[in-house]
Amino acid sequence: QQPVQSPQAVILREGEDAVINCSSSKALYSVHWYRQKHGEAPVFLMILLKGGEQKGHDKISASFNEKKQQSSLYLTASQLSYSGTYFCGTGGMRSGNTPLVFGKGTRLSVIA
Amino acid sequence: DTGVSQDPRHKITKRGQNVTFRCDPISEHNRLYWYRQTLGQGPEFLTYFQNEAQLEKSRLLSDRFSAERPKGSFSTLEIQRTEQGDSAMYLCASSMAGPSSYEQYFGPGTRLTVT
């Protein structure tokens, strides 16, 4: 089952914060977050494994709530370079690297 | 190592022709994945390998599609008798394999246009 991402699109001014959610109807083992700019390949941001850990990477962090089968990506003090489409990819209950099922993406536009 | 590479970057072909794409993964990665992405959608899984063994194929993958990874290094994806619906970006990704879940790194993709 494809995870559902929300919102579908968001426009921010530089310095504003945003939250992107990724929900699944199936039990999750892992959630992978990527950012893709137009015409380019998806770029890996971070991976979260079941256990509810939160990860951070500069001003971008994420959480994973396995009970709710949901992950959230937090972008703090957004920069112009954050613009792009954010995808979550979910891995199933089998351990080890399984092929990911991606959501439809959230288009983020940061304006000056 | 500079990452995952794919060749060609763009391919325009006429309907009914066969096409083949190549992917070179990160050298120490033994998992290799093929995904397809159309406009406005996330990548969609096609097939994946561990070393030279093809472990899984998507049910969406028709018989016209075949993939190989003969020596456990580079991989090829062939589409026979192309159709206009095959037009998409074909992405290759690679990762480590193991009991945990590891990040998948994507190549730049091959954009296929079927006319």
PDB file of C-alpha atoms in Angstrom, chain A residues 15-78:
ATOM      1  CA  GLY A  15      12.931  31.237   7.711  1.00  0.00           C
ATOM      2  CA  GLU A  16       9.523  29.615   8.197  1.00  0.00           C
ATOM      3  CA  ASP A  17       9.027  26.074   9.432  1.00  0.00           C
ATOM      4  CA  ALA A  18       7.154  23.178   7.842  1.00  0.00           C
ATOM      5  CA  VAL A  19       6.019  19.671   8.727  1.00  0.00           C
ATOM      6  CA  ILE A  20       5.449  16.929   6.161  1.00  0.00           C
ATOM      7  CA  ASN A  21       3.604  13.802   7.207  1.00  0.00           C
ATOM      8  CA  CYS A  22       3.737  10.270   5.864  1.00  0.00           C
ATOM      9  CA  SER A  23       1.136   7.708   6.933  1.00  0.00           C
ATOM     10  CA  SER A  24       0.778   4.062   6.110  1.00  0.00           C
ATOM     11  CA  SER A  25      -2.037   1.560   6.568  1.00  0.00           C
ATOM     12  CA  LYS A  26       0.541  -1.230   6.868  1.00  0.00           C
ATOM     13  CA  ALA A  27       2.960  -1.886   9.701  1.00  0.00           C
ATOM     14  CA  LEU A  28       6.275  -0.206   9.024  1.00  0.00           C
ATOM     15  CA  TYR A  29       9.823  -1.330   9.604  1.00  0.00           C
ATOM     16  CA  SER A  30      11.545   1.706   8.181  1.00  0.00           C
ATOM     17  CA  VAL A  31      10.840   5.105   6.681  1.00  0.00           C
ATOM     18  CA  HIS A  32      13.229   6.751   4.253  1.00  0.00           C
ATOM     19  CA  TRP A  33      13.014  10.430   3.365  1.00  0.00           C
ATOM     20  CA  TYR A  34      14.254  11.898   0.069  1.00  0.00           C
ATOM     21  CA  ARG A  35      14.262  15.304  -1.588  1.00  0.00           C
ATOM     22  CA  GLN A  36      14.072  15.598  -5.350  1.00  0.00           C
ATOM     23  CA  LYS A  37      14.668  18.740  -7.365  1.00  0.00           C
ATOM     24  CA  HIS A  38      13.172  19.092 -10.807  1.00  0.00           C
ATOM     25  CA  GLY A  39      14.919  16.889 -13.363  1.00  0.00           C
ATOM     26  CA  GLU A  40      17.248  15.346 -10.801  1.00  0.00           C
ATOM     27  CA  ALA A  41      17.404  12.063  -8.913  1.00  0.00           C
ATOM     28  CA  PRO A  42      16.023  11.749  -5.381  1.00  0.00           C
ATOM     29  CA  VAL A  43      18.633  12.623  -2.770  1.00  0.00           C
ATOM     30  CA  PHE A  44      18.684  10.663   0.476  1.00  0.00           C
ATOM     31  CA  LEU A  45      17.953  12.718   3.600  1.00  0.00           C
ATOM     32  CA  MET A  46      17.521  10.243   6.428  1.00  0.00           C
ATOM     33  CA  ILE A  47      16.264   6.841   7.448  1.00  0.00           C
ATOM     34  CA  LEU A  48      14.252   5.962  10.518  1.00  0.00           C
ATOM     35  CA  LEU A  49      13.802   2.478  11.882  1.00  0.00           C
ATOM     36  CA  LYS A  50      10.973   1.225  14.070  1.00  0.00           C
ATOM     37  CA  GLY A  51      11.525   2.176  17.656  1.00  0.00           C
ATOM     38  CA  GLY A  52      10.258   5.732  17.504  1.00  0.00           C
ATOM     39  CA  GLU A  53      13.671   7.351  17.243  1.00  0.00           C
ATOM     40  CA  GLN A  54      13.975  10.869  16.028  1.00  0.00           C
ATOM     41  CA  LYS A  55      16.810  11.902  13.754  1.00  0.00           C
ATOM     42  CA  GLY A  56      18.222  15.251  12.836  1.00  0.00           C
ATOM     43  CA  HIS A  57      20.432  16.608  10.141  1.00  0.00           C
ATOM     44  CA  ASP A  58      21.196  20.336  10.221  1.00  0.00           C
ATOM     45  CA  LYS A  59      17.781  22.011  10.402  1.00  0.00           C
ATOM     46  CA  ILE A  60      15.884  18.978   9.092  1.00  0.00           C
ATOM     47  CA  SER A  61      14.702  16.289  11.482  1.00  0.00           C
ATOM     48  CA  ALA A  62      12.213  13.462  11.448  1.00  0.00           C
ATOM     49  CA  SER A  63      10.288  11.242  13.791  1.00  0.00           C
ATOM     50  CA  PHE A  64       8.761   7.795  13.422  1.00  0.00           C
ATOM     51  CA  ASN A  65       5.731   6.717  15.417  1.00  0.00           C
ATOM     52  CA  GLU A  66       5.343   3.014  14.763  1.00  0.00           C
ATOM     53  CA  LYS A  67       2.087   2.772  16.729  1.00  0.00           C
ATOM     54  CA  LYS A  68       0.491   5.328  14.475  1.00  0.00           C
ATOM     55  CA  GLN A  69       2.409   3.993  11.466  1.00  0.00           C
ATOM     56  CA  GLN A  70       3.394   7.537  10.693  1.00  0.00           C
ATOM     57  CA  SER A  71       6.525   9.570  10.155  1.00  0.00           C
ATOM     58  CA  SER A  72       6.909  13.332  10.118  1.00  0.00           C
ATOM     59  CA  LEU A  73       9.652  15.431   8.551  1.00  0.00           C
ATOM     60  CA  TYR A  74      10.366  18.772  10.211  1.00  0.00           C
ATOM     61  CA  LEU A  75      12.043  21.584   8.306  1.00  0.00           C
ATOM     62  CA  THR A  76      13.152  24.434  10.529  1.00  0.00           C
ATOM     63  CA  ALA A  77      14.096  27.951   9.426  1.00  0.00           C
ATOM     64  CA  SER A  78      13.686  26.978   5.777  1.00  0.00           C
TER      65      SER A  78
END
